[in-house]
Coordinates of C-alpha atoms in Angstrom, one line a residue:
R1 CA 128.6 218.7 193.0
Q2 CA 130.7 217.9 190.0
G3 CA 133.6 215.5 190.5
R4 CA 135.1 215.4 194.0
P5 CA 133.6 216.5 197.3
S6 CA 134.6 220.0 198.3
S7 CA 137.2 220.0 201.0
G8 CA 137.6 223.8 201.3
S9 CA 141.1 223.7 200.0
S10 CA 142.6 224.2 196.6
V11 CA 143.3 221.0 194.8
S12 CA 145.3 220.6 191.6
A13 CA 144.0 218.8 188.5
V14 CA 143.8 215.0 188.7
T15 CA 143.4 212.6 185.8
L16 CA 141.3 209.5 186.1
Y17 CA 141.7 206.7 183.5
L18 CA 138.5 204.6 183.2
V19 CA 139.5 201.4 181.5
R20 CA 137.1 198.8 180.2
H21 CA 138.6 195.4 180.4
G22 CA 139.9 193.7 177.3
K23 CA 138.1 191.1 175.2
A24 CA 137.4 188.0 177.2
G25 CA 135.6 185.6 175.0
T26 CA 131.8 185.4 174.9
R27 CA 129.6 186.0 177.9
D28 CA 127.4 183.1 179.0
N29 CA 125.0 184.2 181.7
S30 CA 123.8 180.6 182.1
D31 CA 127.3 179.6 183.3
P32 CA 127.9 180.3 187.0
L33 CA 131.6 180.5 186.3
D34 CA 131.2 183.2 183.7
T35 CA 132.5 185.8 186.1
Q36 CA 135.9 183.9 186.0
R37 CA 136.5 184.5 182.3
H38 CA 140.1 185.4 181.4
L39 CA 141.3 187.6 178.6
D40 CA 141.5 185.9 175.3
R41 CA 144.3 186.5 172.8
K42 CA 142.9 189.8 171.6
G43 CA 142.3 190.9 175.1
L44 CA 145.9 190.2 176.1
R45 CA 147.0 192.3 173.1
Q46 CA 144.7 195.1 174.2
A47 CA 146.2 195.0 177.7
V48 CA 149.7 195.5 176.2
W49 CA 148.4 198.3 174.0
M50 CA 146.9 200.0 177.2
A51 CA 150.3 199.6 178.9
D52 CA 151.9 201.3 175.9
Q53 CA 149.3 204.2 176.2
L54 CA 149.5 204.6 180.0
G55 CA 152.8 203.2 181.1
G56 CA 154.7 206.6 180.8
R57 CA 152.1 208.7 182.6
P58 CA 152.4 209.9 186.2
I59 CA 149.8 207.4 187.5
G60 CA 150.0 206.8 191.3
A61 CA 147.3 204.1 191.8
L62 CA 145.6 201.2 189.9
W63 CA 142.2 200.0 191.1
S64 CA 140.4 197.2 189.4
S65 CA 137.4 195.0 189.6
P66 CA 138.6 191.7 191.2
L67 CA 137.4 189.7 188.2
P68 CA 140.2 188.0 186.3
R69 CA 139.5 189.8 183.0
C70 CA 139.9 193.2 184.7
L71 CA 143.0 192.3 186.7
E72 CA 144.7 190.8 183.6
T73 CA 143.9 194.0 181.7
V74 CA 145.8 196.3 184.1
E75 CA 148.6 193.9 185.1
P76 CA 150.9 195.1 182.2
I77 CA 150.2 198.7 183.2
A78 CA 151.1 197.9 186.8
A79 CA 154.3 196.1 185.7
R80 CA 155.4 199.2 183.6
L81 CA 154.7 201.6 186.4
G82 CA 156.0 199.5 189.3
L83 CA 152.6 199.6 191.0
D84 CA 150.4 197.0 192.7
V85 CA 146.8 196.6 191.5
E86 CA 144.3 197.2 194.2
P87 CA 141.3 194.9 193.7
T88 CA 138.1 196.9 194.5
E89 CA 134.7 195.1 194.8
A90 CA 132.9 198.4 194.0
L91 CA 134.2 198.2 190.4
T92 CA 132.7 194.8 189.8
E93 CA 129.9 194.6 187.2
G94 CA 126.4 194.8 188.7
T95 CA 127.5 197.1 191.5
D96 CA 125.1 199.9 192.4
L97 CA 126.3 203.1 190.7
E98 CA 126.2 205.0 194.0
I99 CA 128.8 202.6 195.5
T100 CA 131.0 202.8 192.4
W101 CA 130.7 206.6 192.4
R102 CA 132.0 206.7 195.9
V103 CA 135.1 204.9 194.8
V104 CA 135.6 207.5 192.1
E105 CA 135.4 210.2 194.8
Q106 CA 137.9 208.3 197.0
A107 CA 140.3 208.2 194.0
L108 CA 140.0 211.9 193.6
L109 CA 140.5 212.6 197.2
R110 CA 143.9 210.8 197.0
G111 CA 145.0 213.6 194.7
T112 CA 146.9 211.3 192.4
D113 CA 146.2 210.2 188.8
T114 CA 144.5 206.8 189.0
V115 CA 143.5 204.0 186.7
L116 CA 140.1 202.4 187.5
C117 CA 139.4 199.2 185.5
S118 CA 135.8 198.1 185.3
H119 CA 133.0 196.7 183.1
G120 CA 130.6 197.6 180.3
D121 CA 127.7 198.4 182.6
L122 CA 129.5 200.7 185.0
I123 CA 131.8 202.8 182.7
P124 CA 128.9 204.2 180.6
A125 CA 127.0 205.0 183.7
L126 CA 130.0 206.8 185.2
I127 CA 130.5 208.8 182.0
H128 CA 126.8 209.7 181.9
R129 CA 126.9 210.9 185.5
A130 CA 130.0 213.0 184.8
E131 CA 128.3 214.5 181.7
C132 CA 125.2 215.3 183.7
R133 CA 127.5 217.2 186.2
G134 CA 129.0 219.3 183.4
M135 CA 131.8 217.2 181.9
T136 CA 132.4 218.0 178.2
V137 CA 133.3 215.1 176.0
E138 CA 136.0 215.9 173.5
G139 CA 135.7 214.0 170.2
P140 CA 133.9 210.7 169.6
A141 CA 132.6 208.6 172.5
G142 CA 132.3 204.9 172.9
F143 CA 132.6 202.0 175.4
V144 CA 134.2 199.0 173.5
K145 CA 136.2 196.4 175.3
G146 CA 139.8 197.5 175.7
S147 CA 139.0 201.2 175.6
I148 CA 140.2 204.1 177.8
W149 CA 138.3 207.2 179.0
I150 CA 140.6 210.0 180.2
L151 CA 138.8 212.3 182.6
T152 CA 140.4 215.6 183.7
V153 CA 139.2 216.7 187.2
D154 CA 140.1 220.2 188.2
G155 CA 139.2 221.0 191.8
D156 CA 135.6 219.9 192.2
R157 CA 134.7 219.7 188.5
T158 CA 135.2 217.0 185.9
S159 CA 136.1 219.4 183.1
G160 CA 136.7 217.1 180.2
G161 CA 136.6 213.5 179.0
T162 CA 138.4 212.0 176.1
Y163 CA 137.6 208.5 174.7
V164 CA 140.5 206.4 173.3
A165 CA 139.3 203.4 171.4
P166 CA 141.7 200.4 171.0
P167 CA 143.2 200.0 167.5
A168 CA 142.0 197.3 165.1
T169 CA 143.2 193.8 165.9
S170 CA 145.8 193.9 163.2
E171 CA 147.3 197.0 164.7
L172 CA 147.6 195.7 168.3
P173 CA 151.0 194.8 169.7
D174 CA 151.8 191.1 170.3
S175 CA 151.2 190.0 173.9

């Protein structure tokens, strides 16, 4: 299967926005509170940039890892769209890919364009899986903090993926 499970009915195209959280300082795996890192100044500016990119799109749901850096990344998008952010444990870093993939499938079954905010271990794995299932990547690819992957899912097939890198720090809007 490619994309969503077959339900036997015709489904219109859905767009998934895979968002990698904005910059949140420096990782310190020796610190047990490292999971509680918040966005730094650059990350806050990246979050505003993402809201500028996605705030006018017909997005119906925002799902995020419950870690502060992810929630803070999508809060400006949620404010622009008038949506609540739904914290989803399956989007937390270190989660087994099969569990995270089921969340992607759940988002597709909703039939609405959805933002999924996650981490640097899961987003590349999700993109790789979509590519193995036939997705064509249009243009350059990457996974930097504060970036967006736009996936077009048509019926049961992820037909295309486009990577949108955040601009240079000097070009980011003020938070």
